[in-house]
Amino acid sequence: MRDIDFLIIGSGIAGLSAAIKLAKSGRVTILTKKTATDTATIYAQGGVACVVSDNDTFDLHELDTIRAGDGLSHEDVVNHVVTSGPERIHELQKFGIEFSTYMGDPNHLDLGREGGHSRRRVLHIQDITGQGLEKTLYDRAISEPNITILEYHIAVDLIRESKIDGKDINDPGHERILGAYVLDVKNNIIITFLSPVVILATGGAGKVYLYTSNPDIASGDGIALAYRAGARVANLEFVQFHPTCLYHPLAKNFLISEALRGEGAMLLDKRGNRFMEKYSQMKEMANRDIVSRAIDMELKKSGDDCVFLDITHKSPDFVITRFPQIHQTCLKFGIDITKELIPVVPAAHYMCGGVVTNIWGETDIKGLFALGETACTGLHGANRLPSNSLLEGVVFPHQTFLRLSDKEYLADILKNFDKVSQKVRVWDKGIAVDLQEAVIVSHNWDIIRRLMWNYVGIVRSNKRLELALQRIKPILEEIDSHYWEYILTSDFTELRNLALVAKLIIQSALLRKESRGCHFNQDYPAKDDWNWRRDTVLSKFN
Ligand code: SIN
């Protein structure tokens, strides 16, 4: 058993930001299931959206966020995130982050533009913003004596108060977190972490789909952990598909940043026709859901495998300096983007929903917080405005820090914690035996990802959603039986989470009888504000 003050699960921008702040008030342990910098954050190319220019205003950023959110963004949250932006950016700069500047002028940040933004407002570090942020925050975290980072540790289940008495109370409002059971992957043992505060910052669930821009770690762990513990999750039908991932047999998950379109790149079909004007006046700068659906429609009509991005009209110097990583990676695959078209397809990219939190990042369960892509804070609504997620990833950890700095609040969380947590039992593996056949995991993983891509993708229908639900249920039952039969492995733990999140996405999509933002159902192609201008909320108790 390990006893700490703050347990943070996940080491991306949200987890590290929270850790650095909380280390001022107690002992922080960060768990990460691979290496500490193996996170979705390092794949973020675009940047951090923030109002820093004279020709931009908070009102405009808020309006763009609310428009993208298609009626479901919570306006108070949008206002808070947007207006806190400059202070959080300043703090990142103090940590040592150097955003790209315009023509080398240190007083003039270079601002990128992405779909749905009415102004240039995306602060970036060339096209490797996420790598720059992760590195600086990680270096800072490891220099803090109060922070311990445990790599190759994956959380299996959260420990909550009602469970230790053998009760499963049907009221998350009266539930309290005590810690987590965690698999130490290298030593193959389950450790019991006791902690009055657990923060879920495990990123998203893109791996639930066959094609995704996300890294392998994105298996929806935080959402699954919170749901199983009884917290509410919301808006999981709003899976954002990024319109432009590199289409190449050897390229796994490589994103071609929307910032290219922000600099004038055009989308063309195989015959060289620019097609976005048929779908939106904003053409390539329309919101992501519109561009992804347009590409999907063009591909279905033409039978082609991909469409193309064309940035060859810009000077090679500009392209190479602004997009060095994209230029280099495409060259590796034999494509010189300064002279040639880039083959692209849409892929699952971002989970707009997640674990329901309030403005402090608190979930329904006392002591349990969710941050970053794992959370549904109300900012993104039905469709996230690009580059708002890294901003959310620094604003909410600060909120959580403020909440936990309130002495009365903390005293309430700590009340009787030592006494109650003594009753927690160490993990008992019972009669479980080694899982000899890893194919059981890989086979189900593959089935789920294909099922989700084919039946719960960019364009949905009632028939396909119902079939998807029918097919996911026996898979979940099988996984549940293996959970008791076999000694847990990291792959199996991820599969268990992924399967549950897949089911929750299907259930949410079936509930919403309209089309809005990232959710398009051809049986209800219109938006229905009267009945559906509300979040889709699921809990294991309803
Ligand atoms: C991109 O660079 O296109 C991704 C930005 C984002 O998803 O916020």
GROMACS .gro file of N, CA and C in nm, residues 23-166:
model
  432
   23ALA      N    1   0.215   2.037  -0.602
   23ALA     CA    2   0.339   2.001  -0.530
   23ALA      C    3   0.372   2.106  -0.424
   24LYS      N    4   0.312   2.226  -0.437
   24LYS     CA    5   0.334   2.330  -0.334
   24LYS      C    6   0.267   2.289  -0.204
   25SER      N    7   0.159   2.206  -0.212
   25SER     CA    8   0.086   2.177  -0.089
   25SER      C    9   0.093   2.033  -0.042
   26GLY      N   10   0.158   1.944  -0.115
   26GLY     CA   11   0.163   1.806  -0.065
   26GLY      C   12   0.240   1.714  -0.157
   27ARG      N   13   0.239   1.583  -0.119
   27ARG     CA   14   0.313   1.484  -0.198
   27ARG      C   15   0.226   1.438  -0.315
   28VAL      N   16   0.281   1.450  -0.434
   28VAL     CA   17   0.206   1.417  -0.555
   28VAL      C   18   0.268   1.293  -0.619
   29THR      N   19   0.184   1.197  -0.656
   29THR     CA   20   0.235   1.086  -0.737
   29THR      C   21   0.161   1.089  -0.871
   30ILE      N   22   0.240   1.086  -0.978
   30ILE     CA   23   0.180   1.078  -1.113
   30ILE      C   24   0.200   0.936  -1.163
   31LEU      N   25   0.091   0.874  -1.205
   31LEU     CA   26   0.101   0.741  -1.265
   31LEU      C   27   0.089   0.756  -1.415
   32THR      N   28   0.171   0.684  -1.489
   32THR     CA   29   0.160   0.690  -1.634
   32THR      C   30   0.184   0.550  -1.688
   33LYS      N   31   0.102   0.510  -1.785
   33LYS     CA   32   0.105   0.366  -1.818
   33LYS      C   33   0.217   0.327  -1.912
   34LYS      N   34   0.283   0.426  -1.977
   34LYS     CA   35   0.402   0.395  -2.057
   34LYS      C   36   0.515   0.481  -2.000
   35THR      N   37   0.592   0.551  -2.086
   35THR     CA   38   0.690   0.643  -2.029
   35THR      C   39   0.618   0.776  -2.004
   36ALA      N   40   0.680   0.862  -1.924
   36ALA     CA   41   0.609   0.983  -1.881
   36ALA      C   42   0.572   1.075  -1.997
   37THR      N   43   0.650   1.077  -2.102
   37THR     CA   44   0.617   1.169  -2.211
   37THR      C   45   0.546   1.099  -2.327
   38ASP      N   46   0.504   0.977  -2.304
   38ASP     CA   47   0.424   0.903  -2.402
   38ASP      C   48   0.279   0.945  -2.384
   39THR      N   49   0.244   1.062  -2.432
   39THR     CA   50   0.110   1.116  -2.407
   39THR      C   51   0.051   1.167  -2.538
   40ALA      N   52  -0.079   1.196  -2.535
   40ALA     CA   53  -0.142   1.253  -2.655
   40ALA      C   54  -0.093   1.397  -2.676
   41THR      N   55  -0.054   1.462  -2.566
   41THR     CA   56  -0.009   1.602  -2.576
   41THR      C   57   0.103   1.619  -2.679
   42ILE      N   58   0.196   1.523  -2.682
   42ILE     CA   59   0.311   1.543  -2.771
   42ILE      C   60   0.272   1.539  -2.918
   43TYR      N   61   0.150   1.492  -2.947
   43TYR     CA   62   0.105   1.487  -3.087
   43TYR      C   63   0.033   1.615  -3.130
   44ALA      N   64   0.010   1.705  -3.033
   44ALA     CA   65  -0.063   1.828  -3.068
   44ALA      C   66   0.026   1.916  -3.155
   45GLN      N   67  -0.021   1.944  -3.273
   45GLN     CA   68   0.060   2.026  -3.365
   45GLN      C   69   0.014   2.172  -3.361
   46GLY      N   70  -0.117   2.192  -3.368
   46GLY     CA   71  -0.175   2.326  -3.387
   46GLY      C   72  -0.126   2.428  -3.288
   47GLY      N   73  -0.172   2.422  -3.162
   47GLY     CA   74  -0.126   2.516  -3.062
   47GLY      C   75  -0.228   2.542  -2.954
   48VAL      N   76  -0.215   2.660  -2.891
   48VAL     CA   77  -0.302   2.700  -2.780
   48VAL      C   78  -0.378   2.825  -2.825
   49ALA      N   79  -0.511   2.815  -2.829
   49ALA     CA   80  -0.591   2.931  -2.869
   49ALA      C   81  -0.598   3.029  -2.753
   50CYS      N   82  -0.568   3.156  -2.779
   50CYS     CA   83  -0.574   3.256  -2.672
   50CYS      C   84  -0.578   3.396  -2.732
   51VAL      N   85  -0.653   3.483  -2.668
   51VAL     CA   86  -0.665   3.621  -2.718
   51VAL      C   87  -0.542   3.699  -2.672
   52VAL      N   88  -0.452   3.728  -2.765
   52VAL     CA   89  -0.333   3.806  -2.729
   52VAL      C   90  -0.309   3.921  -2.827
   53SER      N   91  -0.390   3.926  -2.934
   53SER     CA   92  -0.359   4.027  -3.035
   53SER      C   93  -0.455   4.147  -3.024
   54ASP      N   94  -0.409   4.262  -3.071
   54ASP     CA   95  -0.490   4.385  -3.061
   54ASP      C   96  -0.618   4.377  -3.144
   55ASN      N   97  -0.614   4.296  -3.251
   55ASN     CA   98  -0.737   4.294  -3.332
   55ASN      C   99  -0.828   4.177  -3.294
   56ASP      N  100  -0.806   4.122  -3.173
   56ASP     CA  101  -0.892   4.013  -3.126
   56ASP      C  102  -0.957   4.056  -2.995
   57THR      N  103  -1.067   3.991  -2.959
   57THR     CA  104  -1.130   4.022  -2.829
   57THR      C  105  -1.179   3.894  -2.765
   58PHE      N  106  -1.199   3.898  -2.632
   58PHE     CA  107  -1.255   3.782  -2.562
   58PHE      C  108  -1.392   3.748  -2.622
   59ASP      N  109  -1.471   3.852  -2.652
   59ASP     CA  110  -1.606   3.825  -2.706
   59ASP      C  111  -1.599   3.742  -2.833
   60LEU      N  112  -1.501   3.776  -2.921
   60LEU     CA  113  -1.491   3.702  -3.047
   60LEU      C  114  -1.451   3.557  -3.023
   61HIS      N  115  -1.355   3.536  -2.932
   61HIS     CA  116  -1.313   3.398  -2.903
   61HIS      C  117  -1.429   3.320  -2.842
   62GLU      N  118  -1.502   3.385  -2.754
   62GLU     CA  119  -1.617   3.316  -2.693
   62GLU      C  120  -1.720   3.280  -2.799
   63LEU      N  121  -1.747   3.378  -2.886
   63LEU     CA  122  -1.848   3.355  -2.991
   63LEU      C  123  -1.806   3.239  -3.081
   64ASP      N  124  -1.680   3.235  -3.121
   64ASP     CA  125  -1.631   3.126  -3.208
   64ASP      C  126  -1.644   2.991  -3.137
   65THR      N  127  -1.612   2.989  -3.006
   65THR     CA  128  -1.620   2.864  -2.929
   65THR      C  129  -1.766   2.817  -2.921
   66ILE      N  130  -1.855   2.912  -2.896
   66ILE     CA  131  -1.997   2.878  -2.880
   66ILE      C  132  -2.058   2.833  -3.014
   67ARG      N  133  -2.017   2.900  -3.122
   67ARG     CA  134  -2.064   2.860  -3.256
   67ARG      C  135  -2.020   2.719  -3.288
   68ALA      N  136  -1.890   2.691  -3.263
   68ALA     CA  137  -1.839   2.555  -3.290
   68ALA      C  138  -1.916   2.454  -3.205
   69GLY      N  139  -1.941   2.488  -3.080
   69GLY     CA  140  -2.010   2.398  -2.986
   69GLY      C  141  -2.154   2.370  -3.022
   70ASP      N  142  -2.207   2.443  -3.120
   70ASP     CA  143  -2.338   2.417  -3.180
   70ASP      C  144  -2.452   2.410  -3.078
   71GLY      N  145  -2.450   2.504  -2.985
   71GLY     CA  146  -2.563   2.516  -2.892
   71GLY      C  147  -2.542   2.444  -2.760
   72LEU      N  148  -2.435   2.367  -2.745
   72LEU     CA  149  -2.419   2.292  -2.620
   72LEU      C  150  -2.306   2.340  -2.529
   73SER      N  151  -2.227   2.436  -2.575
   73SER     CA  152  -2.122   2.485  -2.485
   73SER      C  153  -2.188   2.560  -2.368
   74HIS      N  154  -2.130   2.547  -2.250
   74HIS     CA  155  -2.185   2.619  -2.135
   74HIS      C  156  -2.119   2.757  -2.133
   75GLU      N  157  -2.200   2.861  -2.148
   75GLU     CA  158  -2.143   2.993  -2.173
   75GLU      C  159  -2.059   3.045  -2.057
   76ASP      N  160  -2.096   3.011  -1.934
   76ASP     CA  161  -2.016   3.059  -1.820
   76ASP      C  162  -1.877   2.996  -1.823
   77VAL      N  163  -1.872   2.869  -1.862
   77VAL     CA  164  -1.742   2.799  -1.868
   77VAL      C  165  -1.658   2.859  -1.983
   78VAL      N  166  -1.722   2.881  -2.096
   78VAL     CA  167  -1.650   2.939  -2.211
   78VAL      C  168  -1.590   3.072  -2.169
   79ASN      N  169  -1.670   3.154  -2.104
   79ASN     CA  170  -1.622   3.286  -2.062
   79ASN      C  171  -1.503   3.272  -1.967
   80HIS      N  172  -1.513   3.180  -1.874
   80HIS     CA  173  -1.404   3.164  -1.777
   80HIS      C  174  -1.275   3.119  -1.846
   81VAL      N  175  -1.288   3.020  -1.935
   81VAL     CA  176  -1.167   2.964  -1.999
   81VAL      C  177  -1.101   3.071  -2.087
   82VAL      N  178  -1.184   3.137  -2.168
   82VAL     CA  179  -1.128   3.236  -2.262
   82VAL      C  180  -1.061   3.352  -2.187
   83THR      N  181  -1.127   3.402  -2.084
   83THR     CA  182  -1.071   3.519  -2.016
   83THR      C  183  -0.952   3.484  -1.925
   84SER      N  184  -0.942   3.355  -1.886
   84SER     CA  185  -0.823   3.317  -1.805
   84SER      C  186  -0.704   3.289  -1.893
   85GLY      N  187  -0.728   3.279  -2.024
   85GLY     CA  188  -0.621   3.238  -2.116
   85GLY      C  189  -0.491   3.316  -2.101
   86PRO      N  190  -0.494   3.450  -2.113
   86PRO     CA  191  -0.368   3.525  -2.112
   86PRO      C  192  -0.284   3.500  -1.985
   87GLU      N  193  -0.350   3.487  -1.869
   87GLU     CA  194  -0.274   3.464  -1.745
   87GLU      C  195  -0.204   3.327  -1.748
   88ARG      N  196  -0.276   3.228  -1.798
   88ARG     CA  197  -0.216   3.093  -1.804
   88ARG      C  198  -0.102   3.090  -1.907
   89ILE      N  199  -0.118   3.162  -2.016
   89ILE     CA  200  -0.012   3.165  -2.119
   89ILE      C  201   0.112   3.232  -2.060
   90HIS      N  202   0.090   3.338  -1.986
   90HIS     CA  203   0.200   3.409  -1.923
   90HIS      C  204   0.276   3.315  -1.829
   91GLU      N  205   0.200   3.234  -1.758
   91GLU     CA  206   0.261   3.139  -1.664
   91GLU      C  207   0.346   3.036  -1.742
   92LEU      N  208   0.291   2.987  -1.855
   92LEU     CA  209   0.369   2.892  -1.937
   92LEU      C  210   0.499   2.956  -1.983
   93GLN      N  211   0.490   3.084  -2.022
   93GLN     CA  212   0.612   3.153  -2.067
   93GLN      C  213   0.712   3.165  -1.952
   94LYS      N  214   0.658   3.186  -1.831
   94LYS     CA  215   0.749   3.194  -1.716
   94LYS      C  216   0.817   3.059  -1.690
   95PHE      N  217   0.745   2.951  -1.721
   95PHE     CA  218   0.805   2.817  -1.706
   95PHE      C  219   0.914   2.793  -1.811
   96GLY      N  220   0.919   2.880  -1.912
   96GLY     CA  221   1.024   2.865  -2.013
   96GLY      C  222   0.975   2.828  -2.152
   97ILE      N  223   0.843   2.827  -2.173
   97ILE     CA  224   0.791   2.793  -2.308
   97ILE      C  225   0.815   2.913  -2.400
   98GLU      N  226   0.873   2.884  -2.514
   98GLU     CA  227   0.894   2.993  -2.611
   98GLU      C  228   0.807   2.968  -2.733
   99PHE      N  229   0.700   3.046  -2.743
   99PHE     CA  230   0.612   3.032  -2.860
   99PHE      C  231   0.679   3.096  -2.982
  100SER      N  232   0.644   3.048  -3.101
  100SER     CA  233   0.703   3.103  -3.224
  100SER      C  234   0.670   3.252  -3.236
  101THR      N  235   0.766   3.328  -3.284
  101THR     CA  236   0.744   3.471  -3.301
  101THR      C  237   0.736   3.505  -3.450
  102TYR      N  238   0.682   3.625  -3.475
  102TYR     CA  239   0.662   3.667  -3.614
  102TYR      C  240   0.789   3.734  -3.664
  103MET      N  241   0.843   3.682  -3.771
  103MET     CA  242   0.965   3.734  -3.833
  103MET      C  243   1.076   3.758  -3.730
  104GLY      N  244   1.083   3.669  -3.630
  104GLY     CA  245   1.192   3.679  -3.531
  104GLY      C  246   1.178   3.794  -3.432
  105ASP      N  247   1.066   3.868  -3.433
  105ASP     CA  248   1.049   3.980  -3.340
  105ASP      C  249   0.999   3.925  -3.205
  106PRO      N  250   1.081   3.931  -3.098
  106PRO     CA  251   1.042   3.867  -2.972
  106PRO      C  252   0.917   3.927  -2.909
  107ASN      N  253   0.879   4.049  -2.952
  107ASN     CA  254   0.759   4.110  -2.893
  107ASN      C  255   0.633   4.082  -2.974
  108HIS      N  256   0.646   4.001  -3.074
  108HIS     CA  257   0.534   3.982  -3.166
  108HIS      C  258   0.515   3.832  -3.189
  109LEU      N  259   0.417   3.771  -3.117
  109LEU     CA  260   0.397   3.626  -3.133
  109LEU      C  261   0.334   3.597  -3.269
  110ASP      N  262   0.376   3.487  -3.328
  110ASP     CA  263   0.316   3.446  -3.456
  110ASP      C  264   0.188   3.370  -3.426
  111LEU      N  265   0.077   3.418  -3.479
  111LEU     CA  266  -0.052   3.355  -3.446
  111LEU      C  267  -0.104   3.276  -3.565
  112GLY      N  268  -0.134   3.149  -3.541
  112GLY     CA  269  -0.189   3.065  -3.647
  112GLY      C  270  -0.340   3.077  -3.651
  113ARG      N  271  -0.398   3.027  -3.762
  113ARG     CA  272  -0.543   3.029  -3.773
  113ARG      C  273  -0.592   2.888  -3.803
  114GLU      N  274  -0.705   2.852  -3.747
  114GLU     CA  275  -0.762   2.719  -3.774
  114GLU      C  276  -0.912   2.734  -3.793
  115GLY      N  277  -0.976   2.625  -3.842
  115GLY     CA  278  -1.118   2.631  -3.877
  115GLY      C  279  -1.205   2.682  -3.764
  116GLY      N  280  -1.300   2.769  -3.796
  116GLY     CA  281  -1.395   2.819  -3.697
  116GLY      C  282  -1.345   2.939  -3.620
  117HIS      N  283  -1.216   2.973  -3.631
  117HIS     CA  284  -1.164   3.092  -3.562
  117HIS      C  285  -1.179   3.213  -3.655
  118SER      N  286  -1.240   3.320  -3.604
  118SER     CA  287  -1.260   3.437  -3.688
  118SER      C  288  -1.136   3.527  -3.688
  119ARG      N  289  -1.039   3.494  -3.605
  119ARG     CA  290  -0.914   3.572  -3.599
  119ARG      C  291  -0.797   3.475  -3.590
  120ARG      N  292  -0.679   3.525  -3.625
  120ARG     CA  293  -0.557   3.450  -3.596
  120ARG      C  294  -0.537   3.458  -3.444
  121ARG      N  295  -0.539   3.341  -3.377
  121ARG     CA  296  -0.519   3.347  -3.230
  121ARG      C  297  -0.454   3.220  -3.173
  122VAL      N  298  -0.389   3.142  -3.259
  122VAL     CA  299  -0.333   3.017  -3.209
  122VAL      C  300  -0.182   3.031  -3.187
  123LEU      N  301  -0.144   3.036  -3.060
  123LEU     CA  302  -0.001   3.042  -3.026
  123LEU      C  303   0.058   2.905  -3.051
  124HIS      N  304   0.174   2.900  -3.110
  124HIS     CA  305   0.228   2.769  -3.147
  124HIS      C  306   0.380   2.770  -3.136
  125ILE      N  307   0.435   2.649  -3.136
  125ILE     CA  308   0.581   2.634  -3.145
  125ILE      C  309   0.600   2.559  -3.277
  126GLN      N  310   0.621   2.632  -3.384
  126GLN     CA  311   0.621   2.577  -3.521
  126GLN      C  312   0.502   2.481  -3.534
  127ASP      N  313   0.528   2.354  -3.574
  127ASP     CA  314   0.417   2.257  -3.576
  127ASP      C  315   0.440   2.146  -3.475
  128ILE      N  316   0.516   2.178  -3.368
  128ILE     CA  317   0.542   2.079  -3.262
  128ILE      C  318   0.509   2.138  -3.124
  129THR      N  319   0.394   2.206  -3.119
  129THR     CA  320   0.356   2.275  -2.995
  129THR      C  321   0.347   2.179  -2.876
  130GLY      N  322   0.282   2.066  -2.897
  130GLY     CA  323   0.261   1.970  -2.788
  130GLY      C  324   0.394   1.919  -2.734
  131GLN      N  325   0.486   1.891  -2.823
  131GLN     CA  326   0.618   1.841  -2.778
  131GLN      C  327   0.687   1.945  -2.690
  132GLY      N  328   0.680   2.072  -2.734
  132GLY     CA  329   0.744   2.180  -2.658
  132GLY      C  330   0.682   2.195  -2.520
  133LEU      N  331   0.548   2.189  -2.514
  133LEU     CA  332   0.480   2.205  -2.385
  133LEU      C  333   0.513   2.088  -2.293
  134GLU      N  334   0.503   1.968  -2.347
  134GLU     CA  335   0.525   1.848  -2.264
  134GLU      C  336   0.668   1.849  -2.207
  135LYS      N  337   0.764   1.883  -2.291
  135LYS     CA  338   0.904   1.877  -2.246
  135LYS      C  339   0.927   1.975  -2.130
  136THR      N  340   0.879   2.098  -2.150
  136THR     CA  341   0.903   2.200  -2.046
  136THR      C  342   0.832   2.163  -1.915
  137LEU      N  343   0.707   2.117  -1.927
  137LEU     CA  344   0.633   2.082  -1.804
  137LEU      C  345   0.694   1.959  -1.737
  138TYR      N  346   0.737   1.864  -1.818
  138TYR     CA  347   0.798   1.743  -1.762
  138TYR      C  348   0.928   1.779  -1.688
  139ASP      N  349   1.013   1.861  -1.752
  139ASP     CA  350   1.140   1.900  -1.688
  139ASP      C  351   1.113   1.969  -1.554
  140ARG      N  352   1.010   2.052  -1.555
  140ARG     CA  353   0.974   2.124  -1.432
  140ARG      C  354   0.924   2.025  -1.326
  141ALA      N  355   0.841   1.930  -1.368
  141ALA     CA  356   0.784   1.834  -1.272
  141ALA      C  357   0.894   1.749  -1.208
  142ILE      N  358   0.991   1.704  -1.290
  142ILE     CA  359   1.091   1.615  -1.230
  142ILE      C  360   1.189   1.692  -1.141
  143SER      N  361   1.186   1.825  -1.152
  143SER     CA  362   1.275   1.902  -1.063
  143SER      C  363   1.208   1.930  -0.927
  144GLU      N  364   1.080   1.894  -0.914
  144GLU     CA  365   1.007   1.918  -0.788
  144GLU      C  366   1.026   1.801  -0.694
  145PRO      N  367   1.084   1.822  -0.574
  145PRO     CA  368   1.104   1.708  -0.483
  145PRO      C  369   0.972   1.642  -0.439
  146ASN      N  370   0.862   1.716  -0.444
  146ASN     CA  371   0.735   1.660  -0.397
  146ASN      C  372   0.663   1.576  -0.501
  147ILE      N  373   0.720   1.568  -0.622
  147ILE     CA  374   0.651   1.491  -0.729
  147ILE      C  375   0.726   1.362  -0.758
  148THR      N  376   0.652   1.251  -0.756
  148THR     CA  377   0.709   1.121  -0.796
  148THR      C  378   0.634   1.079  -0.922
  149ILE      N  379   0.710   1.040  -1.024
  149ILE     CA  380   0.643   0.991  -1.146
  149ILE      C  381   0.670   0.841  -1.156
  150LEU      N  382   0.564   0.763  -1.162
  150LEU     CA  383   0.580   0.618  -1.175
  150LEU      C  384   0.538   0.577  -1.316
  151GLU      N  385   0.635   0.534  -1.394
  151GLU     CA  386   0.605   0.492  -1.532
  151GLU      C  387   0.559   0.346  -1.531
  152TYR      N  388   0.496   0.306  -1.640
  152TYR     CA  389   0.445   0.169  -1.654
  152TYR      C  390   0.357   0.127  -1.536
  153HIS      N  391   0.270   0.216  -1.494
  153HIS     CA  392   0.171   0.188  -1.391
  153HIS      C  393   0.034   0.225  -1.448
  154ILE      N  394  -0.055   0.130  -1.454
  154ILE     CA  395  -0.188   0.158  -1.511
  154ILE      C  396  -0.296   0.133  -1.405
  155ALA      N  397  -0.386   0.231  -1.389
  155ALA     CA  398  -0.492   0.216  -1.288
  155ALA      C  399  -0.593   0.113  -1.336
  156VAL      N  400  -0.632   0.026  -1.246
  156VAL     CA  401  -0.729  -0.080  -1.280
  156VAL      C  402  -0.869  -0.037  -1.238
  157ASP      N  403  -0.882   0.008  -1.115
  157ASP     CA  404  -1.012   0.056  -1.065
  157ASP      C  405  -0.990   0.157  -0.954
  158LEU      N  406  -1.087   0.245  -0.940
  158LEU     CA  407  -1.081   0.342  -0.831
  158LEU      C  408  -1.134   0.277  -0.704
  159ILE      N  409  -1.085   0.324  -0.589
  159ILE     CA  410  -1.135   0.270  -0.462
  159ILE      C  411  -1.226   0.377  -0.401
  160ARG      N  412  -1.347   0.335  -0.368
  160ARG     CA  413  -1.438   0.434  -0.310
  160ARG      C  414  -1.495   0.383  -0.180
  161GLU      N  415  -1.542   0.478  -0.100
  161GLU     CA  416  -1.577   0.446   0.038
  161GLU      C  417  -1.689   0.341   0.048
  162SER      N  418  -1.793   0.356  -0.030
  162SER     CA  419  -1.908   0.267  -0.011
  162SER      C  420  -1.871   0.123  -0.042
  163LYS      N  421  -1.775   0.104  -0.134
  163LYS     CA  422  -1.739  -0.032  -0.175
  163LYS      C  423  -1.670  -0.111  -0.062
  164ILE      N  424  -1.598  -0.040   0.025
  164ILE     CA  425  -1.526  -0.117   0.127
  164ILE      C  426  -1.621  -0.176   0.231
  165ASP      N  427  -1.741  -0.120   0.238
  165ASP     CA  428  -1.839  -0.179   0.330
  165ASP      C  429  -1.928  -0.280   0.256
  166GLY      N  430  -1.889  -0.308   0.131
  166GLY     CA  431  -1.967  -0.406   0.054
  166GLY      C  432  -2.096  -0.349  -0.002
   0.00000   0.00000   0.00000
